[in-house]
mmCIF file of C-alpha atoms in Angstrom:
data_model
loop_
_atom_site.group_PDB
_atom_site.id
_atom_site.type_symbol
_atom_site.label_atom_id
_atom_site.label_comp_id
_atom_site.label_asym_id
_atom_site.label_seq_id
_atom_site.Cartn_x
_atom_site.Cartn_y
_atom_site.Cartn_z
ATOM 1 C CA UNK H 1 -33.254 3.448 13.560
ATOM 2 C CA UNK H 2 -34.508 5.451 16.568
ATOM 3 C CA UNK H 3 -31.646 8.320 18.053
ATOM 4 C CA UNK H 4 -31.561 5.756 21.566
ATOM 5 C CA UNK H 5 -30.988 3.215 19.424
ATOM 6 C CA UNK H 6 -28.668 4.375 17.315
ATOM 7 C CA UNK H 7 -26.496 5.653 20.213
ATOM 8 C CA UNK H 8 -26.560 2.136 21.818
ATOM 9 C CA UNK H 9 -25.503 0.788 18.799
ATOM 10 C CA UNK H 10 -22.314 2.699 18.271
ATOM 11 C CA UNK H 11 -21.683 2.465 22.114
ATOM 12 C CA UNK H 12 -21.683 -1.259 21.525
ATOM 13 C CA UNK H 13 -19.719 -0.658 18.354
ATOM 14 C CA UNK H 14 -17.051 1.718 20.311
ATOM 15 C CA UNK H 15 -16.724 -1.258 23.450
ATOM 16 C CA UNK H 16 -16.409 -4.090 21.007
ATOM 17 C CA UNK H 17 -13.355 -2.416 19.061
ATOM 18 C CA UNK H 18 -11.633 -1.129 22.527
ATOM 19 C CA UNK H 19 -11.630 -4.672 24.263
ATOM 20 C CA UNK H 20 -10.743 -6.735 20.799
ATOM 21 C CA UNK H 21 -9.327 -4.127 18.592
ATOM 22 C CA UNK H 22 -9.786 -4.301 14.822
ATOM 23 C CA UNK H 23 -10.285 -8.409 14.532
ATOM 24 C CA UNK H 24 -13.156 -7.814 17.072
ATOM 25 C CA UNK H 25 -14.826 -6.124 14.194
ATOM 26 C CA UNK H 26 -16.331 -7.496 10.752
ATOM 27 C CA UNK H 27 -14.731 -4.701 7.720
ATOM 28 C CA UNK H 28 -17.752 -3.136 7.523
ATOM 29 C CA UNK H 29 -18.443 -2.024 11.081
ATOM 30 C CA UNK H 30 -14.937 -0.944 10.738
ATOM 31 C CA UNK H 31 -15.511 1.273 8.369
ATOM 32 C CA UNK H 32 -18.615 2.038 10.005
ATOM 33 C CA UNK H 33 -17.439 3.532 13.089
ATOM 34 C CA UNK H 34 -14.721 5.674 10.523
ATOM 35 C CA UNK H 35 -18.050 7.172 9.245
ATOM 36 C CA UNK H 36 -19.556 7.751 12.223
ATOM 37 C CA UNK H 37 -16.666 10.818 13.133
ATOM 38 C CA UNK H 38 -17.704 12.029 9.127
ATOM 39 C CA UNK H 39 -21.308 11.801 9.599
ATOM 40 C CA UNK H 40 -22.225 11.943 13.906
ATOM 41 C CA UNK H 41 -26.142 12.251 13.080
ATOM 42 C CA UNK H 42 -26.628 9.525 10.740
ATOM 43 C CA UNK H 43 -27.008 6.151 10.542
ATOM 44 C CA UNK H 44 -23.800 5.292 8.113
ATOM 45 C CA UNK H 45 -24.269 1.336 8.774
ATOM 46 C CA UNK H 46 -25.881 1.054 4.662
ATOM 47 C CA UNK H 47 -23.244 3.480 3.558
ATOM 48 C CA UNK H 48 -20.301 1.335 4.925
ATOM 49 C CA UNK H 49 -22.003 -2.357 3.730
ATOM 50 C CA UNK H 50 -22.547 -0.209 0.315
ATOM 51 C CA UNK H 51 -18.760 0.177 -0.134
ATOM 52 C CA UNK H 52 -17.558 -2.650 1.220
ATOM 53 C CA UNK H 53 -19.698 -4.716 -1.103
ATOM 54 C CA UNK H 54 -18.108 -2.193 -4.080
ATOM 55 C CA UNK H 55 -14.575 -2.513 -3.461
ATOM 56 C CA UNK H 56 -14.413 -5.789 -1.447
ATOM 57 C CA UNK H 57 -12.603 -4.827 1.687
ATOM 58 C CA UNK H 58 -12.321 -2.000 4.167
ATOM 59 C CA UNK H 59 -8.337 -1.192 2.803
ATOM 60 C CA UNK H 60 -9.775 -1.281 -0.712
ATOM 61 C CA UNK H 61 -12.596 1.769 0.076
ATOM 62 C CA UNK H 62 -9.604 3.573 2.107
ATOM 63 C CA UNK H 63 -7.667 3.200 -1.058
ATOM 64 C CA UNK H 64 -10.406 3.778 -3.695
ATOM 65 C CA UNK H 65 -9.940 7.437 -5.220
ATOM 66 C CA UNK H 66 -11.864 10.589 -4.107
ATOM 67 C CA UNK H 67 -13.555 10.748 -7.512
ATOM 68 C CA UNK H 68 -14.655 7.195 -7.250
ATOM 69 C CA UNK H 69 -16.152 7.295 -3.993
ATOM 70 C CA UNK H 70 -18.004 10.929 -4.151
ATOM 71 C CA UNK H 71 -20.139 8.347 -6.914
ATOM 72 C CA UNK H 72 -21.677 6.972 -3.627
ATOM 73 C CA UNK H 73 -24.772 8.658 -2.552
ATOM 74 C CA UNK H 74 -23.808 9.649 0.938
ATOM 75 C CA UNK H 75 -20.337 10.356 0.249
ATOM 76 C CA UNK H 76 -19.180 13.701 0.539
ATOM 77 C CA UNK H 77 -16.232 15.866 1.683
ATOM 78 C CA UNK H 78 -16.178 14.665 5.077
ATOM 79 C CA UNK H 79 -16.226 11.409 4.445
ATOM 80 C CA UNK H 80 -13.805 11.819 1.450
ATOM 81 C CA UNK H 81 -11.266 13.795 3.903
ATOM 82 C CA UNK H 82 -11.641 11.070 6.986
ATOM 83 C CA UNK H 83 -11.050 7.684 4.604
ATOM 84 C CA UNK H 84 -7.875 9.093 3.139
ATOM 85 C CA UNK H 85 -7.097 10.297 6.331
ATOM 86 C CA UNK H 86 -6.833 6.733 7.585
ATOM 87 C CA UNK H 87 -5.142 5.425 4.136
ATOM 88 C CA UNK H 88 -2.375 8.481 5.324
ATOM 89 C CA UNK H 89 -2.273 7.446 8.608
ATOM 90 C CA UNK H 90 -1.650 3.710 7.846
ATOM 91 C CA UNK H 91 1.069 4.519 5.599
ATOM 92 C CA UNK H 92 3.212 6.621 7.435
ATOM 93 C CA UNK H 93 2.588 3.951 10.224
ATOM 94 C CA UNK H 94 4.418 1.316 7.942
ATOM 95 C CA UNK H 95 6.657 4.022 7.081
ATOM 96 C CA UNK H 96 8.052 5.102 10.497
ATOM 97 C CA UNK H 97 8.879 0.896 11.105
ATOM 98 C CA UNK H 98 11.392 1.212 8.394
ATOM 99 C CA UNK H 99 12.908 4.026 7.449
ATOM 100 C CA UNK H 100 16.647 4.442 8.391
ATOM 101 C CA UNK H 101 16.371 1.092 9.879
ATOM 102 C CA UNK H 102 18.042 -2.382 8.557
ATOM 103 C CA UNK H 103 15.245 -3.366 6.564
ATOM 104 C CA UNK H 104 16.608 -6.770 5.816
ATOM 105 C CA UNK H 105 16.359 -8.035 9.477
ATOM 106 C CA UNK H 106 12.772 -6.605 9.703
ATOM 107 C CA UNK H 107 11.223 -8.141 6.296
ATOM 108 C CA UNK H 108 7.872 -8.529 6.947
ATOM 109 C CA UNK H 109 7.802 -4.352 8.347
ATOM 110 C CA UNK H 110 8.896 -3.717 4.757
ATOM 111 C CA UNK H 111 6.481 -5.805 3.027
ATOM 112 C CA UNK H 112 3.711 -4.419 5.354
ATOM 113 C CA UNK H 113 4.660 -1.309 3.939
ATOM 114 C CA UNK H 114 5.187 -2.058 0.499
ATOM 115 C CA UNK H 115 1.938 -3.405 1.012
ATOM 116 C CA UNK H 116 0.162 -0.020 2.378
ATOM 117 C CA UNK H 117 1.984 2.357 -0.387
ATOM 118 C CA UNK H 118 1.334 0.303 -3.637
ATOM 119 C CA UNK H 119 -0.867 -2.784 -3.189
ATOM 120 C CA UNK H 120 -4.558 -1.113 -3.922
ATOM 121 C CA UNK H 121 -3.297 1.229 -6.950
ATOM 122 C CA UNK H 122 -5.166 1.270 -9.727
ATOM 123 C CA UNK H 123 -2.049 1.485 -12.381
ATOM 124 C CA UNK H 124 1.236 0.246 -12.061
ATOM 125 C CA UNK H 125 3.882 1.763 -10.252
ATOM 126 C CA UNK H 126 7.824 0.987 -10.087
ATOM 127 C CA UNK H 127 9.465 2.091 -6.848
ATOM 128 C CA UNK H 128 12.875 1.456 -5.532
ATOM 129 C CA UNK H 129 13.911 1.478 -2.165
ATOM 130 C CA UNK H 130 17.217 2.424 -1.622
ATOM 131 C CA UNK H 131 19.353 1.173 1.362
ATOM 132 C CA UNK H 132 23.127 2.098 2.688
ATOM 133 C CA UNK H 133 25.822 0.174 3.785
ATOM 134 C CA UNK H 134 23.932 -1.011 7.105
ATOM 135 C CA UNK H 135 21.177 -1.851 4.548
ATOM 136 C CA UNK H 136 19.104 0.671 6.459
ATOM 137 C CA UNK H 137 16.519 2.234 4.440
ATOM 138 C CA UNK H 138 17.291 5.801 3.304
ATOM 139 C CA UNK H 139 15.097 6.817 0.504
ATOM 140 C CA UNK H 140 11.763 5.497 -1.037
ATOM 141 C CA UNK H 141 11.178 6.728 -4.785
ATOM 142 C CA UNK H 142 9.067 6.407 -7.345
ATOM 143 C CA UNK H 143 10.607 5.991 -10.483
ATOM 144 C CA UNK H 144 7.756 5.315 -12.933
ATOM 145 C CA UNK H 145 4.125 4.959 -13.195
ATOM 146 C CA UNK H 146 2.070 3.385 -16.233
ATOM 147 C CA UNK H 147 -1.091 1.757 -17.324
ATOM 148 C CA UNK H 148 -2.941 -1.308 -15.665
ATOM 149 C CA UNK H 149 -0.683 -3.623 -16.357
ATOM 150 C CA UNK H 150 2.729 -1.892 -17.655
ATOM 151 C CA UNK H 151 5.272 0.578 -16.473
ATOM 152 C CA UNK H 152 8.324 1.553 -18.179
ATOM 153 C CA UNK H 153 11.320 0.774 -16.148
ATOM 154 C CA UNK H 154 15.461 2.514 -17.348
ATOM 155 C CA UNK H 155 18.099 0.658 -15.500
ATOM 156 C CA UNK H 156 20.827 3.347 -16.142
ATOM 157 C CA UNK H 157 18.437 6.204 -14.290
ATOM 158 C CA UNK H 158 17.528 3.522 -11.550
ATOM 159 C CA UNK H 159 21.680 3.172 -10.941
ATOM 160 C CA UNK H 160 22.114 6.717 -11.483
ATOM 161 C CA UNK H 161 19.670 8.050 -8.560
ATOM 162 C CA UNK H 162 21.872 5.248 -6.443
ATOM 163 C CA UNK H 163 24.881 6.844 -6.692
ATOM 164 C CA UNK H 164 23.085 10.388 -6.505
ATOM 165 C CA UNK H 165 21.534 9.790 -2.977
ATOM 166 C CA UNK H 166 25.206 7.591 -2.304
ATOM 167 C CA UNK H 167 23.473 4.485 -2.032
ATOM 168 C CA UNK H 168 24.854 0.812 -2.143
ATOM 169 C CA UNK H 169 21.935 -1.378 -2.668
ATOM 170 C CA UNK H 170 19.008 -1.149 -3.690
ATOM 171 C CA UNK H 171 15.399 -3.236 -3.821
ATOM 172 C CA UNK H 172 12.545 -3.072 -6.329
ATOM 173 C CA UNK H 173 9.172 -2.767 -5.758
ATOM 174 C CA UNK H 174 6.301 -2.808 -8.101
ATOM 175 C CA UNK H 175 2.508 -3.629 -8.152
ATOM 176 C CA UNK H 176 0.353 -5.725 -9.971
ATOM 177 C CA UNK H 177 -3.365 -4.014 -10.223
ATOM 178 C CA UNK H 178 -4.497 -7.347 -11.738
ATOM 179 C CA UNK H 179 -4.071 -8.669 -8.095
ATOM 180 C CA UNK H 180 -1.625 -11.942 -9.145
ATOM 181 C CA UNK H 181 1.782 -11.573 -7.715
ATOM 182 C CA UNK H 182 3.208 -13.408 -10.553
ATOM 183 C CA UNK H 183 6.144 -12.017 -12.555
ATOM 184 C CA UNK H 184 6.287 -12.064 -15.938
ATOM 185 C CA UNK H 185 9.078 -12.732 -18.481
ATOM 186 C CA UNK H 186 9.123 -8.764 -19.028
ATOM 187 C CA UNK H 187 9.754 -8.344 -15.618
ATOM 188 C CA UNK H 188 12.594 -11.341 -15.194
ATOM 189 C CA UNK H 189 14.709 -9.935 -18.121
ATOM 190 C CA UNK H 190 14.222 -6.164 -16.571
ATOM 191 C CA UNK H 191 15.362 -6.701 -13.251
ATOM 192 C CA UNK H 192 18.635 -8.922 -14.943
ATOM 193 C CA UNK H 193 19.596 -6.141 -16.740
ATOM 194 C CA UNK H 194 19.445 -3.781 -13.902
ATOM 195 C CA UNK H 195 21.460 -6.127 -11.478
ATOM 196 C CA UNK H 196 23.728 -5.977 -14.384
ATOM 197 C CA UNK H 197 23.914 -2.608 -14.332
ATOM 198 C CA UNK H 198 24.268 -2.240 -10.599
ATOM 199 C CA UNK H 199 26.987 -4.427 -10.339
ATOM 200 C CA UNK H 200 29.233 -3.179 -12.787
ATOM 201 C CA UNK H 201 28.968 0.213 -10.692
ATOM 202 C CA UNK H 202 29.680 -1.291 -7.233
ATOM 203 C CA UNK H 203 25.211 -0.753 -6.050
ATOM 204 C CA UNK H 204 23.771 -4.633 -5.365
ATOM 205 C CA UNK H 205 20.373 -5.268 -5.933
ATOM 206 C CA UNK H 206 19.119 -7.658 -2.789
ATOM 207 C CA UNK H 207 15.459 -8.615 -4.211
ATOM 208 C CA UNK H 208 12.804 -7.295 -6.263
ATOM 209 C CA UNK H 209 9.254 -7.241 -4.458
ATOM 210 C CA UNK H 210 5.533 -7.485 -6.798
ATOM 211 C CA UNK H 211 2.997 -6.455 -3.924
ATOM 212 C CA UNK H 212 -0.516 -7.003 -5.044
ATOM 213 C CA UNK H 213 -4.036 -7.346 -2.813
ATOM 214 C CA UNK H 214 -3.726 -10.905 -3.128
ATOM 215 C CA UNK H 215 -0.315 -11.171 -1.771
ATOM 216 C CA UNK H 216 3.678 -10.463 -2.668
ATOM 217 C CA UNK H 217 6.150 -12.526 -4.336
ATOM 218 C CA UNK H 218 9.915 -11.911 -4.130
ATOM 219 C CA UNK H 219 12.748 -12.841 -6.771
ATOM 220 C CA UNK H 220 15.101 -13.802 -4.638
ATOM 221 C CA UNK H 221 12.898 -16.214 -2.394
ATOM 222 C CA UNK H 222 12.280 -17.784 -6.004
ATOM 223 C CA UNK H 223 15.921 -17.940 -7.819
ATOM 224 C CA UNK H 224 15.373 -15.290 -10.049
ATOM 225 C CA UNK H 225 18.190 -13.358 -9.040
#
């Protein structure tokens, strides 16, 4: 691709995305014009239908891990720096739309950012979000992390770190790498015992959220608790 050509091309690129914003763009010229600030003098249109067709998505490559993508030939630093950059930037947007605010009246904010934080990890992770009497959001922790498909989860320390940061309910979030939102048994007779425990301690526990690429499920929309 000629230097004119390549100009007119990100021009055209940089026009379509101002007038129709991110759904006036396929993922990959997305991505593309993200590589263009990492690499001005090069045409990065391969690179970015090389990842895409990797991962699957442009939130998957933004995700993917530094080691994984310096495997690309192309990738370096730069690049490296600007993609998590955006990842960053996308989760303390979610972030800022619900912390210290009534998360309950704002659900799909809080799955957007459940959704941002946990949804494209590789191994599991167990957060709980933990809300005070307004049900506004005060603290988001991570309370274990584990292999692909397991995490270790202790009720008592879960109920403990409530009444530590003085809150009175709480709401579980964990991901599913596999990318099925699905509980499983393990994770019904868990999240029993630790409304259990909750209760007898005066902290209620208002849902428990499995965020995966392919979408969320939530207990309580379901009847499990």
């Amino acid at each position: 691709m000629s230097d004119e050509h390549k100009k007119g091309h990100r021009e055209r690129l940089k026009t379509r995305f101002r007038k129709g914003g991110v759904k006036a763009l396929a993922d990959y010229e997305l991505l593309e014009l993200l590589l263009m600030m990492a690499i001005p003098r090069r045409d990065v249109k391969p690179l970015a239908k090389s990842l895409i067709s990797e991962f699957g998505s442009y939130a998957e490559v933004i995700s993917a891990s530094p080691e994984r993508l310096m495997e690309f030939n192309g990738v370096g630093e730069n690049v490296v720096t600007a993609l998590k950059l955006a990842e960053a930037s996308a989760q303390m947007l979610s972030q800022g739309k619900v912390m210290e605010k009534p998360v309950l009246s704002n659900w799909q904010a809080l799955i957007n950012y459940c959704t941002s934080q946990i949804a494209y990890k590789k191994n599991e992770q167990f957060r709980v979000l933990f809300l005070d009497r307004q049900n506004r959001l005060i603290a988001d922790e991570k309370m274990q992390e584990g292999t692909i498909d397991h995490t270790p989860v202790y009720p008592r320390e879960i109920i403990k770190r409530a009444l530590e940061l003085g809150s009175s309910a709480i709401i579980l979030v964990h991901n599913h790498p596999s990318g099925d939102p699905t509980p499983s048994r393990e994770d019904i007779d868990m999240t029993k015992k630790i409304a259990e425990a909750g209760k007898q301690l005066g902290v209620m526990l208002h849902d428990r959220l499995i965020i995966s690429k392919g979408g969320h499920s939530s207990f309580k929309t379901m009847d499990l608790i």
